Amino acid sequence: MTMALSPSSPESPAGASRGKALAAAAIRLGALATFAAIMAYFALTARGFATPFNIVNVIEQSAILGILAFGMSVVIIGGGSEVQTGGIDLSLAANAGLCAAVFATATNAGLPAPMAIAATLGTGMLVGAVNGFAVVGLGILPLLATLASMNIVAGIELTLTENTVLSTSSPLLSVLSSGRFLGISALAWVLIAASVIVGLVIHRTPVGLRLYAVGGHPEAARAAGLNVGLHVWGTYVFAGLCAGLAAILIVSRLSASTPGTGELLLSILAAALLGTVFSRRFVPTVGGTVLSVIFIGFLANGFQLLHLSSYWVSGVQGALILLVVAVTSYARPQEH
Amino acid sequence: MSGLAIDMTGISKAFGPVKALVDADLRVARGTIHGLVGQNGAGKSTIIKVLAGILKPDSGRITINGTRVESLTPASVERLGVHFIHQERLLVPTATVAEAVFLNYELRFGPFLRPGAMKRRAEELIRTHFGLELPGDTLVRDLTTAQQKIVQITRALAQEAKVLVLDEPTAALVKREVDSLFAVLRNLRAQGIAVIFISHYMQEIEDLCDEVTVMRNGTDVGVVRPGETSIDEIVSMMIARDVGEMFPRRSHALGAPVLRVEGLSQAGHFRNVSFEVRAGEVLGITGLLGSGVKELVECLFGLEQPDAGSVTIDGEVRRFANPGRAVQGRMALVPEDRRAHGVATDMSVRDNITIASLDRYMTRGFVSRARENEAVDGFIRELSIKTPHRDQLVRNLSGGNQQKVALAKWLSCQSRVYVLDEPTVAVDVGAKVEIYTLLNRLAAEGAAILFLSSDLLEIAGFCDRALVVYRGTLNGEFAGETLDSDLLLAAASGARAQRKEA
């Protein structure tokens, strides 16, 4: 019935997609160049910035942010990086706060270390499971679901701690806070180990590939026979696990659980979103997240050394989020 | 073991009171290409969903490659070697070609992926089956429509498909791509794979298929061989109506020119285009992708602005700054991408139909629901829009019915000039006939209709006159004897020099 001369093709011509690819490459290189330029500026102007001691110090400080950013990145991978409807876990920092309180309380109550750890990780994963249920089971937008659970979790933390600092100590905590191996501190080792493990799982196993597929195009993933809901759920539970792990590091670093852990949220988001800039697909990668976590660490450190108010750091992180989201939404090709 | 790859016998399926399938059969032999045709709602997609394990049949027997299967799930069907190439290009845009081909069936070493092996294997499969060099690390979103289709098929081949079900695979492909797809399918047939090919394009069915199952009203009304049965016969089996009515005739006389276009130009797209459309006339216009015909039509409607030339409606020179002005100028456009421009899919049938003409349903400054409902029900009846009620969301209607809603919107405006951009793309045969009939009625009422289509048989069969745009200029006018799809094709492809015919 038809002699199709020119059936509708929604595809952009090859030239346009090449243009997009060039823009994407420019953004990647630009991000790296900006990163390098800022580092160079700090190295020249901030006394003590480029010393080995300072660099190791920053990397150690980045361990907590790094673990949490892995959780956020995995949620974004599995939920998709669409800003409004994609995967996001706003409760991540608050969850870490609650887990820290649980860990400090459990340790102070005399629980043996393995049980305290189990309780902490269990709390984090439980919160993650609830988030997953709200998102997958109830179909609530992740942005809203986790905003709500963030407040619930913060409330529980306040009830548990009565908004006080819970000091604590244990042999495990001293090993974590001051142990060294091959001249590198335990905290830095944790970050390295986590990067390697998460990196292997996300980039070298079918699990990672499937998570990217689920986040990239859920219907296509479903058509390929994947259980989309289970994968998305898993990402929130994993984020909860990260919150629990980070909580143990937080308590070891401060020898206490303190209120205000929730304020880490902005840094976590900035790190996870900034990390997408380093991938040609504009999706979070473990390498990209590590890079941006360290960048954010150096940024805060540089500001400190230049005696700038730390309040500026929040402002810069907020601006980074806006910039990254704007740039990647622009450069990401229109799909569907 | 019988030679049947798929043997579905006596399949019935009801959704509440609606009988989607009634004792339907589908038998596909190994090493054949089997067409499945029928209007939308005839049961094609229901029987395919039963085969895919998505729907459970109420009764019936299914045998796949000689194995009787009691209950199918999407996963168990794949294990039996039956693979589905969906009409939508269901691929992850951020995945690479290799990842898309092997997703969920990854090649691995212990717990780890073997990206190199997957890339090589995907490239090798594409080379063997399609004779194409496609780097395995290309991102899916950077592929053309045809390449994405190829990746979908390669995915099935990588899992050693024995039966391949293709749903409207050519809908977004150009001729050359269709040809190479057909070559691939014939090659697969030679390897003993059974192919089920679902299409609205009868020409393709005739060119490609060994056998065709025709469905109507939820059951199979016949299995025919295209070599022995003509397209016209197949179509009349589908619609139970004489195919002579495929392009209903018009008998009314033409009136005075309504739309006159003079010397219209837009840099880079078209230049010095002049034509007129008379009252009651259907003027076809066609051209290849990039010929400028699309931009020409968009200029008429105010979506684009011309650089020079004039548009006259009923003797008055008009220039539309935007489509809103064009509507006020009693011009109606039914755009090609109806989801993007033609209908608001999240609004009801009623709201879509009356949105452009609300002031006609006003009483004392308020919209009268009663008058609106009356008019909308009238349209639903006249156009036989298949919707349970006027408040149904348009997204829940089939493509053909969405198109009818888009048409009804403009009908309720009572325009003088109708500009239709590919109004029958992805619309089934029955709905096509209804759209033609409707346009005839508009023409009989004195409207001037400009009909843009790349379906040359449709242009030749339906229009009074046709213009061909080639590289931005009119390359011939065709009417009567010369209004023939071969001549149109020659003019559109530039094979025939510029020349005027009466």
GROMACS .gro file of N, CA and C in nm, chain A residues 1-11 17 21 24 200-207 209-210 212-217 219-221 223-226 280-283 331-333 335-336, chain B residues 89-96 99 103-104 106 108 111-113 137 139 141 143-145 148 155 171-175 201-203 235 246 286-289 336 454-457 485 489 492:
model
  276
    1MET      N    1   0.082  -0.120   0.000
    1MET     CA    2   0.000   0.000   0.000
    1MET      C    3   0.086   0.125   0.000
    2THR      N    4   0.208   0.109   0.042
    2THR     CA    5   0.288   0.230   0.058
    2THR      C    6   0.419   0.223  -0.018
    3MET      N    7   0.449   0.328  -0.087
    3MET     CA    8   0.585   0.342  -0.136
    3MET      C    9   0.646   0.451  -0.051
    4ALA      N   10   0.706   0.409   0.054
    4ALA     CA   11   0.754   0.509   0.149
    4ALA      C   12   0.874   0.582   0.090
    5LEU      N   13   0.856   0.709   0.065
    5LEU     CA   14   0.967   0.789   0.016
    5LEU      C   15   1.053   0.835   0.132
    6SER      N   16   0.988   0.897   0.226
    6SER     CA   17   1.062   0.954   0.337
    6SER      C   18   0.979   0.942   0.463
    7PRO      N   19   0.965   0.822   0.512
    7PRO     CA   20   0.887   0.808   0.635
    7PRO      C   21   0.951   0.892   0.744
    8SER      N   22   0.869   0.931   0.836
    8SER     CA   23   0.916   1.021   0.940
    8SER      C   24   1.033   0.960   1.014
    9SER      N   25   1.137   1.030   1.025
    9SER     CA   26   1.248   0.984   1.106
    9SER      C   27   1.273   1.085   1.215
   10PRO      N   28   1.249   1.047   1.341
   10PRO     CA   29   1.267   1.142   1.449
   10PRO      C   30   1.414   1.167   1.479
   11GLU      N   31   1.498   1.089   1.415
   11GLU     CA   32   1.640   1.098   1.447
   11GLU      C   33   1.699   1.231   1.400
   17SER      N   34   2.435   1.485   1.598
   17SER     CA   35   2.479   1.400   1.708
   17SER      C   36   2.631   1.411   1.722
   21ALA      N   37   2.833   1.513   2.053
   21ALA     CA   38   2.947   1.437   2.103
   21ALA      C   39   3.065   1.530   2.129
   24ALA      N   40   2.996   1.723   2.438
   24ALA     CA   41   3.017   1.638   2.554
   24ALA      C   42   3.165   1.627   2.586
  200LEU      N   43   3.455  -0.229   4.079
  200LEU     CA   44   3.450  -0.360   4.013
  200LEU      C   45   3.306  -0.402   3.989
  201VAL      N   46   3.223  -0.389   4.092
  201VAL     CA   47   3.084  -0.434   4.077
  201VAL      C   48   3.010  -0.351   3.972
  202ILE      N   49   3.030  -0.219   3.977
  202ILE     CA   50   2.953  -0.133   3.887
  202ILE      C   51   3.005  -0.140   3.744
  203HIS      N   52   3.136  -0.150   3.728
  203HIS     CA   53   3.189  -0.139   3.592
  203HIS      C   54   3.239  -0.271   3.534
  204ARG      N   55   3.243  -0.376   3.616
  204ARG     CA   56   3.301  -0.499   3.564
  204ARG      C   57   3.210  -0.621   3.582
  205THR      N   58   3.091  -0.603   3.635
  205THR     CA   59   3.002  -0.720   3.649
  205THR      C   60   2.868  -0.691   3.582
  206PRO      N   61   2.793  -0.795   3.552
  206PRO     CA   62   2.660  -0.777   3.494
  206PRO      C   63   2.570  -0.690   3.580
  207VAL      N   64   2.587  -0.696   3.713
  207VAL     CA   65   2.501  -0.616   3.801
  207VAL      C   66   2.507  -0.469   3.763
  209LEU      N   67   2.612  -0.329   3.478
  209LEU     CA   68   2.557  -0.307   3.345
  209LEU      C   69   2.404  -0.302   3.350
  210ARG      N   70   2.346  -0.393   3.428
  210ARG     CA   71   2.200  -0.398   3.436
  210ARG      C   72   2.145  -0.277   3.508
  212TYR      N   73   2.278   0.024   3.505
  212TYR     CA   74   2.280   0.133   3.408
  212TYR      C   75   2.163   0.120   3.311
  213ALA      N   76   2.133  -0.003   3.269
  213ALA     CA   77   2.023  -0.024   3.176
  213ALA      C   78   1.890   0.015   3.240
  214VAL      N   79   1.871  -0.026   3.365
  214VAL     CA   80   1.747   0.005   3.436
  214VAL      C   81   1.730   0.156   3.449
  215GLY      N   82   1.840   0.225   3.480
  215GLY     CA   83   1.832   0.370   3.494
  215GLY      C   84   1.820   0.440   3.361
  216GLY      N   85   1.882   0.383   3.258
  216GLY     CA   86   1.884   0.450   3.127
  216GLY      C   87   1.753   0.441   3.054
  217HIS      N   88   1.683   0.329   3.064
  217HIS     CA   89   1.557   0.312   2.991
  217HIS      C   90   1.484   0.192   3.053
  219GLU      N   91   1.188   0.067   3.040
  219GLU     CA   92   1.108  -0.021   2.955
  219GLU      C   93   1.199  -0.115   2.875
  220ALA      N   94   1.310  -0.060   2.826
  220ALA     CA   95   1.402  -0.143   2.750
  220ALA      C   96   1.461  -0.251   2.841
  221ALA      N   97   1.492  -0.215   2.965
  221ALA     CA   98   1.547  -0.312   3.058
  221ALA      C   99   1.443  -0.421   3.085
  223ALA      N  100   1.203  -0.509   2.885
  223ALA     CA  101   1.191  -0.590   2.764
  223ALA      C  102   1.307  -0.688   2.752
  224ALA      N  103   1.421  -0.654   2.812
  224ALA     CA  104   1.535  -0.745   2.808
  224ALA      C  105   1.523  -0.852   2.916
  225GLY      N  106   1.414  -0.850   2.991
  225GLY     CA  107   1.388  -0.954   3.089
  225GLY      C  108   1.437  -0.921   3.229
  226LEU      N  109   1.474  -0.797   3.255
  226LEU     CA  110   1.524  -0.761   3.388
  226LEU      C  111   1.409  -0.724   3.481
  280ARG      N  112   3.132   0.999   2.926
  280ARG     CA  113   3.081   1.043   2.797
  280ARG      C  114   2.930   1.021   2.787
  281ARG      N  115   2.876   0.934   2.876
  281ARG     CA  116   2.732   0.910   2.871
  281ARG      C  117   2.658   1.002   2.968
  282PHE      N  118   2.733   1.085   3.043
  282PHE     CA  119   2.674   1.172   3.145
  282PHE      C  120   2.596   1.093   3.248
  283VAL      N  121   2.653   0.983   3.291
  283VAL     CA  122   2.594   0.907   3.401
  283VAL      C  123   2.701   0.897   3.509
  331ALA      N  124   2.363   1.915   2.731
  331ALA     CA  125   2.445   1.834   2.641
  331ALA      C  126   2.389   1.695   2.620
  332ARG      N  127   2.302   1.650   2.711
  332ARG     CA  128   2.247   1.516   2.695
  332ARG      C  129   2.149   1.517   2.578
  333PRO      N  130   2.165   1.427   2.482
  333PRO     CA  131   2.076   1.430   2.367
  333PRO      C  132   1.931   1.406   2.411
  335GLU      N  133   1.611   1.226   2.432
  335GLU     CA  134   1.579   1.086   2.409
  335GLU      C  135   1.429   1.066   2.418
  336HIS      N  136   1.379   0.984   2.331
  336HIS     CA  137   1.237   0.952   2.320
  336HIS      C  138   1.159   1.076   2.286
  425ARG      N  139   1.179   0.125   1.962
  425ARG     CA  140   1.317   0.079   1.968
  425ARG      C  141   1.357   0.072   2.114
  426LEU      N  142   1.318  -0.038   2.178
  426LEU     CA  143   1.342  -0.052   2.321
  426LEU      C  144   1.487  -0.085   2.348
  427LEU      N  145   1.569   0.016   2.350
  427LEU     CA  146   1.710   0.001   2.379
  427LEU      C  147   1.751   0.109   2.476
  428VAL      N  148   1.851   0.079   2.555
  428VAL     CA  149   1.899   0.177   2.652
  428VAL      C  150   1.988   0.278   2.578
  429PRO      N  151   1.950   0.405   2.575
  429PRO     CA  152   2.025   0.500   2.494
  429PRO      C  153   2.169   0.518   2.539
  430THR      N  154   2.195   0.500   2.669
  430THR     CA  155   2.331   0.524   2.717
  430THR      C  156   2.416   0.397   2.715
  431ALA      N  157   2.361   0.288   2.664
  431ALA     CA  158   2.441   0.165   2.654
  431ALA      C  159   2.518   0.164   2.523
  432THR      N  160   2.626   0.087   2.517
  432THR     CA  161   2.694   0.069   2.390
  432THR      C  162   2.623  -0.041   2.312
  435GLU      N  163   2.677  -0.373   2.474
  435GLU     CA  164   2.601  -0.389   2.598
  435GLU      C  165   2.454  -0.413   2.567
  439LEU      N  166   2.275  -0.745   2.702
  439LEU     CA  167   2.212  -0.713   2.830
  439LEU      C  168   2.130  -0.833   2.880
  440ASN      N  169   2.155  -0.871   3.004
  440ASN     CA  170   2.087  -0.982   3.070
  440ASN      C  171   2.136  -1.120   3.022
  442GLU      N  172   2.489  -1.150   2.956
  442GLU     CA  173   2.626  -1.103   2.940
  442GLU      C  174   2.723  -1.219   2.928
  444ARG      N  175   3.059  -1.365   3.043
  444ARG     CA  176   3.137  -1.334   3.163
  444ARG      C  177   3.243  -1.438   3.190
  447PRO      N  178   3.254  -1.395   3.794
  447PRO     CA  179   3.151  -1.292   3.815
  447PRO      C  180   3.172  -1.170   3.726
  448PHE      N  181   3.279  -1.169   3.647
  448PHE     CA  182   3.313  -1.046   3.576
  448PHE      C  183   3.274  -1.048   3.430
  449LEU      N  184   3.239  -0.930   3.381
  449LEU     CA  185   3.204  -0.914   3.240
  449LEU      C  186   3.327  -0.936   3.153
  473ASP      N  187   3.146  -0.032   2.047
  473ASP     CA  188   3.144   0.063   2.158
  473ASP      C  189   3.071   0.192   2.125
  475LEU      N  190   2.763   0.435   2.121
  475LEU     CA  191   2.648   0.447   2.209
  475LEU      C  192   2.520   0.434   2.127
  477ARG      N  193   2.244   0.580   2.156
  477ARG     CA  194   2.178   0.705   2.122
  477ARG      C  195   2.241   0.774   2.002
  479LEU      N  196   2.314   0.609   1.729
  479LEU     CA  197   2.281   0.530   1.611
  479LEU      C  198   2.160   0.587   1.538
  480THR      N  199   2.150   0.556   1.409
  480THR     CA  200   2.030   0.593   1.335
  480THR      C  201   1.918   0.496   1.372
  481THR      N  202   1.797   0.530   1.332
  481THR     CA  203   1.683   0.444   1.359
  481THR      C  204   1.707   0.303   1.306
  484GLN      N  205   1.953   0.109   1.509
  484GLN     CA  206   1.896   0.062   1.635
  484GLN      C  207   1.812  -0.063   1.612
  491ARG      N  208   2.044  -0.865   1.892
  491ARG     CA  209   2.023  -0.913   2.028
  491ARG      C  210   1.952  -1.049   2.027
  507ALA      N  211   0.849   0.088   1.026
  507ALA     CA  212   0.774   0.213   1.042
  507ALA      C  213   0.862   0.337   1.032
  508ALA      N  214   0.984   0.330   1.081
  508ALA     CA  215   1.065   0.452   1.081
  508ALA      C  216   1.186   0.440   0.990
  509LEU      N  217   1.183   0.345   0.895
  509LEU     CA  218   1.299   0.325   0.809
  509LEU      C  219   1.276   0.386   0.670
  510VAL      N  220   1.384   0.425   0.605
  510VAL     CA  221   1.372   0.471   0.467
  510VAL      C  222   1.389   0.350   0.375
  511LYS      N  223   1.352   0.370   0.248
  511LYS     CA  224   1.345   0.261   0.152
  511LYS      C  225   1.469   0.171   0.151
  537TYR      N  226   0.191  -0.219   0.603
  537TYR     CA  227   0.228  -0.190   0.465
  537TYR      C  228   0.211  -0.314   0.379
  538MET      N  229   0.106  -0.315   0.299
  538MET     CA  230   0.072  -0.433   0.221
  538MET      C  231   0.179  -0.466   0.118
  539GLN      N  232   0.242  -0.361   0.064
  539GLN     CA  233   0.346  -0.383  -0.035
  539GLN      C  234   0.457  -0.468   0.024
  571VAL      N  235  -0.662  -0.707   0.153
  571VAL     CA  236  -0.718  -0.591   0.222
  571VAL      C  237  -0.868  -0.608   0.241
  582MET      N  238  -1.106   0.182  -0.114
  582MET     CA  239  -0.988   0.224  -0.041
  582MET      C  240  -0.968   0.374  -0.055
  622THR      N  241   0.416   1.627  -0.241
  622THR     CA  242   0.508   1.527  -0.188
  622THR      C  243   0.651   1.565  -0.223
  623GLY      N  244   0.745   1.499  -0.165
  623GLY     CA  245   0.886   1.524  -0.189
  623GLY      C  246   0.967   1.438  -0.095
  624LEU      N  247   1.092   1.417  -0.132
  624LEU     CA  248   1.178   1.337  -0.046
  624LEU      C  249   1.214   1.413   0.081
  625LEU      N  250   1.266   1.342   0.178
  625LEU     CA  251   1.317   1.406   0.298
  625LEU      C  252   1.423   1.507   0.258
  672GLU      N  253   0.221   1.623   1.143
  672GLU     CA  254   0.259   1.483   1.134
  672GLU      C  255   0.275   1.419   1.272
  790SER      N  256   0.414   1.112   0.200
  790SER     CA  257   0.524   1.049   0.126
  790SER      C  258   0.479   0.913   0.073
  791ASP      N  259   0.354   0.876   0.096
  791ASP     CA  260   0.298   0.754   0.039
  791ASP      C  261   0.244   0.788  -0.100
  792LEU      N  262   0.322   0.752  -0.202
  792LEU     CA  263   0.288   0.797  -0.337
  792LEU      C  264   0.163   0.728  -0.391
  793LEU      N  265   0.136   0.606  -0.348
  793LEU     CA  266   0.013   0.540  -0.392
  793LEU      C  267  -0.108   0.615  -0.338
  821SER      N  268   0.190   0.683  -0.945
  821SER     CA  269   0.295   0.679  -0.842
  821SER      C  270   0.435   0.667  -0.903
  825LEU      N  271   0.725   0.933  -0.836
  825LEU     CA  272   0.855   0.892  -0.781
  825LEU      C  273   0.969   0.946  -0.867
  828ALA      N  274   1.004   1.310  -0.791
  828ALA     CA  275   1.053   1.338  -0.656
  828ALA      C  276   1.201   1.306  -0.643
   0.00000   0.00000   0.00000
